[in-house]
XYZ file of C-alpha atoms in Angstrom:
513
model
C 147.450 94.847 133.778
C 148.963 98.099 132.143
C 146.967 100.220 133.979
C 147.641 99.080 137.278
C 151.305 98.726 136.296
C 151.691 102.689 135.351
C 149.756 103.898 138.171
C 152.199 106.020 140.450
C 152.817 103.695 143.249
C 152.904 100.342 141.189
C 155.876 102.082 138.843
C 157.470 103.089 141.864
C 157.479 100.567 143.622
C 158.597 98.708 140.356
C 161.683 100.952 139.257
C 162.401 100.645 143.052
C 163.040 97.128 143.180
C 165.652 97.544 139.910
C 167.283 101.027 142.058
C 167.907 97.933 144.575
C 169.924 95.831 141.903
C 171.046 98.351 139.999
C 171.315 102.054 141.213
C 173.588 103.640 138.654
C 171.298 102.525 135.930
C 168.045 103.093 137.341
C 169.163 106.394 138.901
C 166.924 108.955 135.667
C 163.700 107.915 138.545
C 163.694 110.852 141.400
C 164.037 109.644 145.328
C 160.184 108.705 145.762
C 158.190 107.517 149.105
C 154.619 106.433 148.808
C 152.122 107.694 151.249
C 150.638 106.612 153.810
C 152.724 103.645 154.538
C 156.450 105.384 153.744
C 155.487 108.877 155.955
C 157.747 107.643 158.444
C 160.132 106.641 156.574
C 159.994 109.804 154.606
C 160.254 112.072 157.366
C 163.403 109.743 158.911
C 165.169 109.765 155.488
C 164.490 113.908 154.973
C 165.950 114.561 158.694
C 168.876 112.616 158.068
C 169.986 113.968 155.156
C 169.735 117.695 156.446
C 171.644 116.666 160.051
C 174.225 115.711 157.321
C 174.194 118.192 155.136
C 172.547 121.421 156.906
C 172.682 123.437 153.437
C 170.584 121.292 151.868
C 167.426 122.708 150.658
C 164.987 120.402 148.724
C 161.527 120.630 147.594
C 159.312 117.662 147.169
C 156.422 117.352 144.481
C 153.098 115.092 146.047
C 151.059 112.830 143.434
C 147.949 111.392 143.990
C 148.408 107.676 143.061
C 145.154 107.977 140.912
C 145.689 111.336 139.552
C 145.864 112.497 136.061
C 146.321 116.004 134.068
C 148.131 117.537 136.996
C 145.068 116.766 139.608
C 145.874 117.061 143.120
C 149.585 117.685 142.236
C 151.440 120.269 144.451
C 155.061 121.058 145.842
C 156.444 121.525 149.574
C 159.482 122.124 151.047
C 159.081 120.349 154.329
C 157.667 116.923 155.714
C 155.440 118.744 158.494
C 153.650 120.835 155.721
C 149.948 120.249 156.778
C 148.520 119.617 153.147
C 150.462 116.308 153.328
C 148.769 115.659 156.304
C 145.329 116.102 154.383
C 147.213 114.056 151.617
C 147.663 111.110 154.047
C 144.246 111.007 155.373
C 142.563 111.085 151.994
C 144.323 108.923 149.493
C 147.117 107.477 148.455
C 149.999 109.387 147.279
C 153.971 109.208 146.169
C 156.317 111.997 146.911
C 159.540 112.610 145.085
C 162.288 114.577 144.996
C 161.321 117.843 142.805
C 163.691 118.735 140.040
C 164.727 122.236 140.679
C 167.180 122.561 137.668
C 165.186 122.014 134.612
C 166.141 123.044 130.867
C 164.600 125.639 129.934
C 164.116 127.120 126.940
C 162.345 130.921 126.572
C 162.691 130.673 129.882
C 160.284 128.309 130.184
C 160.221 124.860 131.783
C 158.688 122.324 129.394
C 158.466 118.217 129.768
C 158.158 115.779 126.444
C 155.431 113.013 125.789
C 157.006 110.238 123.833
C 154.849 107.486 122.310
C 156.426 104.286 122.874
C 154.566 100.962 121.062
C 154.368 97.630 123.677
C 154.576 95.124 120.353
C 155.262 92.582 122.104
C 155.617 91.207 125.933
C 157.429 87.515 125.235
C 159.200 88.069 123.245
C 159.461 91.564 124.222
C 159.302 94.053 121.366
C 159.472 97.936 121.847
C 158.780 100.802 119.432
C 159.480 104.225 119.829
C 158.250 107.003 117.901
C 160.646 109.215 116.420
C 158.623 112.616 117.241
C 156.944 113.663 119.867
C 155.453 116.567 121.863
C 157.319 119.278 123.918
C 154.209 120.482 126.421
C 155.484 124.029 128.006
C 154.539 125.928 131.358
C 153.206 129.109 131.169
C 155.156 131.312 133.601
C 159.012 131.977 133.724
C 160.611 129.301 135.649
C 162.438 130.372 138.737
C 163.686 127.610 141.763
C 161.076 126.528 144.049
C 160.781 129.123 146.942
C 157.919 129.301 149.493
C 156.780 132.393 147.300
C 156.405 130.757 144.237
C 155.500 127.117 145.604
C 152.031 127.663 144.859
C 152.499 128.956 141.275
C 151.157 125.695 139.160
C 152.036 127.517 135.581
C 155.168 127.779 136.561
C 156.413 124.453 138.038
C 153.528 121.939 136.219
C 153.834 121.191 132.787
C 150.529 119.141 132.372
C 148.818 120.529 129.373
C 145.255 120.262 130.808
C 146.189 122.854 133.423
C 148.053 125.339 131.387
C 145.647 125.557 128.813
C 143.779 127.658 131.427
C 146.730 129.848 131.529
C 146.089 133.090 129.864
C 148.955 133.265 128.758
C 149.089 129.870 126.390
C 149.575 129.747 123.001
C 148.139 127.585 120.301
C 150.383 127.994 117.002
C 150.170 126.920 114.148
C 153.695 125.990 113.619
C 155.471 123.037 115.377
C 158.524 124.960 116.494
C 156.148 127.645 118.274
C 153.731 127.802 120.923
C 152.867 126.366 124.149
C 152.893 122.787 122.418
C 155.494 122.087 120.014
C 156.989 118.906 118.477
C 160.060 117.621 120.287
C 162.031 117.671 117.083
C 161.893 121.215 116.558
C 163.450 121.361 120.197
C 166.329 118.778 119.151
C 167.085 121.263 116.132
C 167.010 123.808 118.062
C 169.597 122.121 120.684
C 171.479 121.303 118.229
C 171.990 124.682 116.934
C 173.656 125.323 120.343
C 176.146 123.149 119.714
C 173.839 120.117 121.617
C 175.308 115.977 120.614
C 171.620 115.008 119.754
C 172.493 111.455 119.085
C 173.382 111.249 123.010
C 170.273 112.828 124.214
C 168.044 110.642 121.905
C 170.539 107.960 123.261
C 169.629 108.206 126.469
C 166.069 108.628 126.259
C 165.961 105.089 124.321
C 168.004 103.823 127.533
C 165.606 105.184 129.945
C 162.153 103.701 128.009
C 164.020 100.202 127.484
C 164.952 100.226 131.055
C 161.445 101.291 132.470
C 159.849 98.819 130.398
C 162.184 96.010 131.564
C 160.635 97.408 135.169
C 156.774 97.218 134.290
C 157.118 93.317 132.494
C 158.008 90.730 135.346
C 154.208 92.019 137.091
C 152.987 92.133 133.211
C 153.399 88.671 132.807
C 151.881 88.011 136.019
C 149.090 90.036 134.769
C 149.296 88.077 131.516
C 149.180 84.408 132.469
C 145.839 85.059 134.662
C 144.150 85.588 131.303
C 145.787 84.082 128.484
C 146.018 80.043 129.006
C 149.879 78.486 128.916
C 150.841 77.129 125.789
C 147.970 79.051 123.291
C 148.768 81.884 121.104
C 146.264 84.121 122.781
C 145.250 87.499 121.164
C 147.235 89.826 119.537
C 147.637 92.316 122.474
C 149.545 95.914 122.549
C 149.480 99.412 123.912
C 150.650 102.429 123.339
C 152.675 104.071 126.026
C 152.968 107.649 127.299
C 156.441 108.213 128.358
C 156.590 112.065 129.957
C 159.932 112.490 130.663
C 162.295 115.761 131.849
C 165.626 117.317 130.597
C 167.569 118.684 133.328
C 169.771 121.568 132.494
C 173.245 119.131 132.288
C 170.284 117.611 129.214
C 170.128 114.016 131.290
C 166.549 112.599 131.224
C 164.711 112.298 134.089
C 161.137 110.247 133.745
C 158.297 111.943 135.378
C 155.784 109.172 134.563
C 153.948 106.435 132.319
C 150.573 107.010 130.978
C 148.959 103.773 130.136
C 146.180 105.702 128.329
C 147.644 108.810 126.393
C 145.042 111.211 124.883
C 144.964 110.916 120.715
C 143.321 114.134 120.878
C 143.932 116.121 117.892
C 142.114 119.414 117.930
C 141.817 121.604 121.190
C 138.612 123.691 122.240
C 138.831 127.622 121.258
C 136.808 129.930 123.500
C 134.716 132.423 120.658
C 133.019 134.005 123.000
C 132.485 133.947 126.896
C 131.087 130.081 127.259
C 130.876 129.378 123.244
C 133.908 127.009 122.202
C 134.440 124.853 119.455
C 137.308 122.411 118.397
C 140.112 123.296 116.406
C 142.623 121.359 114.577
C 145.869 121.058 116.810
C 148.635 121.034 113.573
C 151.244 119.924 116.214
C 149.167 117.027 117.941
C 147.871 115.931 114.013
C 151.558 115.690 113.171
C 152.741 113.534 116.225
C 149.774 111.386 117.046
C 148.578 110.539 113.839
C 151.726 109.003 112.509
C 151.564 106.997 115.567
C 148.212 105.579 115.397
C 148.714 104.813 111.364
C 152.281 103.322 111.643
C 150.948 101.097 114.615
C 148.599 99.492 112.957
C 150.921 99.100 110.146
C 153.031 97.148 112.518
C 150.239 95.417 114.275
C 148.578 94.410 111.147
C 147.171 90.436 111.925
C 146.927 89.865 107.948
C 150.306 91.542 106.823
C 152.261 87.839 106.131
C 149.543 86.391 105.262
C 149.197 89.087 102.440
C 152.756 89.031 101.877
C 152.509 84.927 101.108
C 150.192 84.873 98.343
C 151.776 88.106 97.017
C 154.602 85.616 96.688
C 152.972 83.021 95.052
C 151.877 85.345 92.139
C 155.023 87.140 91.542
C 156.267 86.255 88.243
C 159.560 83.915 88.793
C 161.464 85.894 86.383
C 160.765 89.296 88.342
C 163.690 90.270 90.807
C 162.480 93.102 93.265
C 164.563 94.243 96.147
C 162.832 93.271 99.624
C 161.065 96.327 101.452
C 159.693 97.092 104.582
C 156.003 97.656 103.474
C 153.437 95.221 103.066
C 152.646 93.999 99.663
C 148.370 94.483 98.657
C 146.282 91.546 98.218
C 145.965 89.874 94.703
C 143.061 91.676 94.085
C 144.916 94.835 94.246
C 146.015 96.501 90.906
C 148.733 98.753 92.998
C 151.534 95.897 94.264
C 151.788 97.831 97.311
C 149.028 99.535 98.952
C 151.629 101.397 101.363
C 153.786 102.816 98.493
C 151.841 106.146 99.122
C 151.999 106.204 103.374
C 155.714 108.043 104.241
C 158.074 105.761 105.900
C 157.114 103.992 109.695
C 157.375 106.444 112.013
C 158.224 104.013 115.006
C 161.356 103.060 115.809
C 162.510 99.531 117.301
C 164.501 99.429 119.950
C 164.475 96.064 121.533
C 164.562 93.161 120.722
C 167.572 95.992 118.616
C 169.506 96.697 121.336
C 169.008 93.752 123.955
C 172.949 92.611 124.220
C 173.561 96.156 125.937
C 170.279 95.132 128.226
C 169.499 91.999 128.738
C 171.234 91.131 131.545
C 168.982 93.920 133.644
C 166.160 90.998 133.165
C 167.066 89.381 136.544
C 163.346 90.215 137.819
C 161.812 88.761 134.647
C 163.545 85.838 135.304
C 162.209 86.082 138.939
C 158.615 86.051 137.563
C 159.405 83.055 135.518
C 160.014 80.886 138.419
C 156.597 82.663 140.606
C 154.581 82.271 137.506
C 155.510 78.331 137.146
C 154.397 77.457 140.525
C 151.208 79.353 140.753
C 149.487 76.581 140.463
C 145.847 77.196 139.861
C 144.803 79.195 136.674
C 143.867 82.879 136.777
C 145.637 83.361 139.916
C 148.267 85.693 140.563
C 149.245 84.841 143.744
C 151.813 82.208 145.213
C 150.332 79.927 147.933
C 152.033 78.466 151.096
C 152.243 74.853 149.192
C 153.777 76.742 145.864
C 156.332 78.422 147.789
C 157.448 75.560 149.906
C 157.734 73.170 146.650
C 159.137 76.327 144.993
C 162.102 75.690 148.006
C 162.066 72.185 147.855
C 162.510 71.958 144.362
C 165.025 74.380 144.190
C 166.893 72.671 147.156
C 167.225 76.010 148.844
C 166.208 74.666 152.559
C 169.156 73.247 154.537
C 170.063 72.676 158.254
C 169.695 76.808 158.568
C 166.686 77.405 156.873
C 164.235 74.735 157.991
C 160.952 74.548 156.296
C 159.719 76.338 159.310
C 161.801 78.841 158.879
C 160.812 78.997 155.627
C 156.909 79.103 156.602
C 157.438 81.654 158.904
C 159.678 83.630 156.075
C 156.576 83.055 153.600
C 153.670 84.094 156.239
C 156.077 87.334 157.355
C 156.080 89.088 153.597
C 152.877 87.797 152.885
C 151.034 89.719 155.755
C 152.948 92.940 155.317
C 152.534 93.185 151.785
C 148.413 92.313 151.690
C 148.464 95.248 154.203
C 149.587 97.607 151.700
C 148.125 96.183 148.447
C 144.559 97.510 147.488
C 143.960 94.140 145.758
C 142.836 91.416 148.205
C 141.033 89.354 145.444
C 143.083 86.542 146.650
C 145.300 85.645 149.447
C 148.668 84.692 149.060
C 152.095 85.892 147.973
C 152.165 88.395 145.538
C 154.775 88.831 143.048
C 156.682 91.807 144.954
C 156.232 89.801 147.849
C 158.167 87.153 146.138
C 160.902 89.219 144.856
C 161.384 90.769 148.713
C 161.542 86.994 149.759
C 164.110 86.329 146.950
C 166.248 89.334 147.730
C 166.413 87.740 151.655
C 167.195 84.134 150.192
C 170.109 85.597 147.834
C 171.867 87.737 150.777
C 171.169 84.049 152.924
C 173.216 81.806 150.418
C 175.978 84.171 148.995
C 177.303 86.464 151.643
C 179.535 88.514 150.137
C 178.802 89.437 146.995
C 177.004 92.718 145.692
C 173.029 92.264 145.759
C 172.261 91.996 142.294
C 174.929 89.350 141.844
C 173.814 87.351 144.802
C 170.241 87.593 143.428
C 171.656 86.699 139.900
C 173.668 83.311 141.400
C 170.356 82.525 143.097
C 167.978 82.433 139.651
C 170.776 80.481 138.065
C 170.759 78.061 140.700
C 167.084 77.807 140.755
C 166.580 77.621 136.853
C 169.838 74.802 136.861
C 168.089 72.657 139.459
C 164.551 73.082 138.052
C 165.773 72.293 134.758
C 167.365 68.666 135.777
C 163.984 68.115 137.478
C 162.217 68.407 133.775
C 165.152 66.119 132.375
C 164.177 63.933 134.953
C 160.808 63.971 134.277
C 161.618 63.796 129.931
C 163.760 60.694 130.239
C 161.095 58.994 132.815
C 158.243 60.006 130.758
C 155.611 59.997 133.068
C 155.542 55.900 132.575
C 153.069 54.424 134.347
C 151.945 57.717 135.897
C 149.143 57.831 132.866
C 146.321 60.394 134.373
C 148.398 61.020 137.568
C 151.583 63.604 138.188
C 155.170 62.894 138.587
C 156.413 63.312 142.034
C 157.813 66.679 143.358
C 155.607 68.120 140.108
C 155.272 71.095 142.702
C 151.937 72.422 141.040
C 149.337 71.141 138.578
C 150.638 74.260 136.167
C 154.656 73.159 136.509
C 153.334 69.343 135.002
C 151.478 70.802 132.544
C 154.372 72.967 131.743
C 156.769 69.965 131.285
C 154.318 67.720 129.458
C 155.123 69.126 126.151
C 158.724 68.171 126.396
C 158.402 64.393 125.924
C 158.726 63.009 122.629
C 158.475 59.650 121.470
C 158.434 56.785 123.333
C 160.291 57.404 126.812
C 162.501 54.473 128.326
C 159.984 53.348 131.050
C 161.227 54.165 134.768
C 161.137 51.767 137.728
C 159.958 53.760 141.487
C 163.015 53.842 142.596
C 164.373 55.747 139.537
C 161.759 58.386 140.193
């Protein structure tokens, strides 16, 4: 699901929902509308804020949703430009908010690709690499104007379009060039005086909190394949953060790449239409590291190495513990990564989840969609999940009637199968769910602040749904051999709670069910 999850409009729409619950810490993700079904909306929003505020200015940057190395991207400065027009009737699109006061440095405006390693999705585990590349326009950066709107070397900093630039420049030197490593731009920050640590600091805050975005539809994605209750395979990715520095140094994230090119050499024109490939030193430096210390981490046999490398350890030899993997018995060399530098990924979470953790309020939203589901390999809620989703969660009452409650369900079901291009299945997907969560939270606790009405709601569901499993532990399922315990909700949920009995229950009569 990682490439339907990065794609423009999905990670919009995702970071969107956590702007909802909370906008202070989701704010490093520009104002974005996606196109066709926001133009309205766009247009309203755009109006409004220049009644209020007639000085206002801005410029807007369009993105095909299925777009990559700067295809089909281009800037306006009004709503009623007629390529959007084009844009609408051809395919869909976001539009943000452009940044007009980059960092620059040579006068140029540059972006950076982090790698950042997916370890992990439960529990989550996040890696990020502690290089990366600084990918530079071509053309001194001046504010958008309706002069310069058009000028792509100037305001794009995708590397597959200023490579046609005659004015790029492959070095051989990291700190150099059109490409350079991002550390040689930290050093030279920090000879200005730059507090490095903060900048790195936020970056980390802005990957952990994007990736705490992409996971609740992840796991969605995740329990159509993998059955409940088996290891599965070892599954990981490596992500392509680009992200922005704007001149005050705050990171702004442009967008995810769920495929980032390993390249490592770049073509060199000899002669008109003869090319050949030449070693990048810069891309060698950054990606290979990556790839290498991945698979260190990844490695399937590494403890399995490490246990008989154990075993035949003399008892009387004392050896302080390391990080790298011990070689197999047949090795002469104890460790086969004593001559590989140090890992070049950095972990970050499960590290730093205390300061995090409680932005997880959608994961825990998936939880509960994802245990009534119901059939395997679907990833949509049905009309019978959601009601026993309600019903088990005793969230109807004498103003929300199971009607009410139908009618709620059939409402954001319709709208959002309009806008999804998936209709592999009917039924409620997961952002559907989370819209009909926000309305149930505002519903039951009035006056609080939306992401603590939505946070009182998920407790209350997880504290009723767990008494339902005690319920079902200390009964035991007695005398319901083959069958499934009443108000089970979905075939899944029983499944789910099967595991928990031990031993032999006390039997239950009916009427104690």
């Amino acid at each position: 699901g990682m490439t339907e999850m990065v794609r423009k409009i999905t990670l919009s729409r995702a970071v969107r929902i956590m702007q909802n619950l909370f906008p202070e810490e989701y704010n490093f993700y520009p104002r974005s509308w996606i196109l066709p079904d926001e133009f309205q909306l766009f247009v309203a929003q755009v109006r409004m804020v220049k009644d209020g505020d007639p000085s206002w200015k801005p410029t807007f940057i369009v993105k095909p949703d299925s777009g990559c190395q700067g295809d089909g991207i281009y800037l306006i400065k009004d709503p009623s430009d007629i390529r959007l027009a084009g844009t609408l009737q051809s395919r869909p699109a976001v539009v943000q908010e452009y940044i007009c006061k980059p960092l620059l440095i040579d006068k140029l405006k540059f972006d950076i690709r982090l790698y950042v390693l997916l370890k992990s999705l439960d529990p989550l585990e996040i890696y990020i690499a502690k290089d990366g590349l600084s990918r530079f326009c071509t053309e001194p950066y001046q504010e958008p104007s309706p002069k310069n709107l058009h000028h792509t070397f100037m305001h794009l900093t995708n590397y597959a379009l200023n490579i046609h630039s005659g004015n790029f420049v492959h070095s051989d030197s990291t700190s150099t060039g059109s490409k350079r490593t991002f550390s040689s731009i930290l050093c030279r920050l920090s000879s200005k005086g730059v507090d490095i640590k903060k900048v790195w600091s936020d970056i980390i805050s802005l990957v952990i909190k994007t990736v705490i975005a992409l996971t609740p539809e992840l796991k969605v994605f995740y329990q159509s394949d993998i059955p409940a209750g088996r290891p599965g395979p070892t599954c990981f990715q490596i992500l392509g953060f680009d992200i922005l520095l704007m001149k005050n140094l705050k990171p702004i994230l442009l967008e995810v790449n769920a495929n980032p090119s390993m390249r490592i050499e770049h073509e060199q024109e000899l002669s008109p239409g003869v090319f050949e490939n030449v070693p990048s030193l810069v891309d060698e430096e950054v990606k290979v590291a990556v790839i290498r210390d991945t698979l260190r981490l990844m490695d399937p046999l590494k403890n399995k190495r490490e246990n008989q490398s154990q075993k035949l350890k003399q008892p009387a030899v004392k050896e302080e513990p390391s990080d790298s993997e011990p070689a197999s018995p047949s090795d002469a060399n104890p460790n086969p990564e004593a001559h590989l530098p140090s890992i070049c990924l950095k972990q970050v979470f499960p590290k730093y989840a205390k300061q995090f953790n409680y932005l997880r309020l959608v994961d825990r939203m998936a939880n509960l969609f994802i245990r009534f589901l119901g059939i395997k390999g679907t990833m949509k809620l049905g009309p019978t999940g959601f009601r026993t989703f309600i019903r088990n969660c005793k969230l109807s009452s004498s103003s929300l009637s199971m009607a009410a409650v139908d009618i709620l369900y059939i409402d954001i079901t319709r709208r959002w199968n309009s806008m999804t291009l998936d209709q592999r299945d009917s039924g409620m997907c997961l952002q559907g769910f989370v819209e009909a969560f926000f309305y149930l939270a505002q519903r039951k606790f009035k006056m609080l602040p939306l992401h603590e009405q939505v946070a009182s709601l998920v407790d209350l569901c997880e504290y009723h749904l767990s008494l339902l499993d005690e319920k079902r532990l200390v009964c035991g399922r007695s005398g319901t051999s083959g069958g499934r315990a009443p108000d089970s909700g979905t075939p899944q949920e029983a499944a789910a709670s099967a595991p928990l009995a031990q031993g032999t229950p006390p039997a239950c009569t009916n009427s104690a069910h």
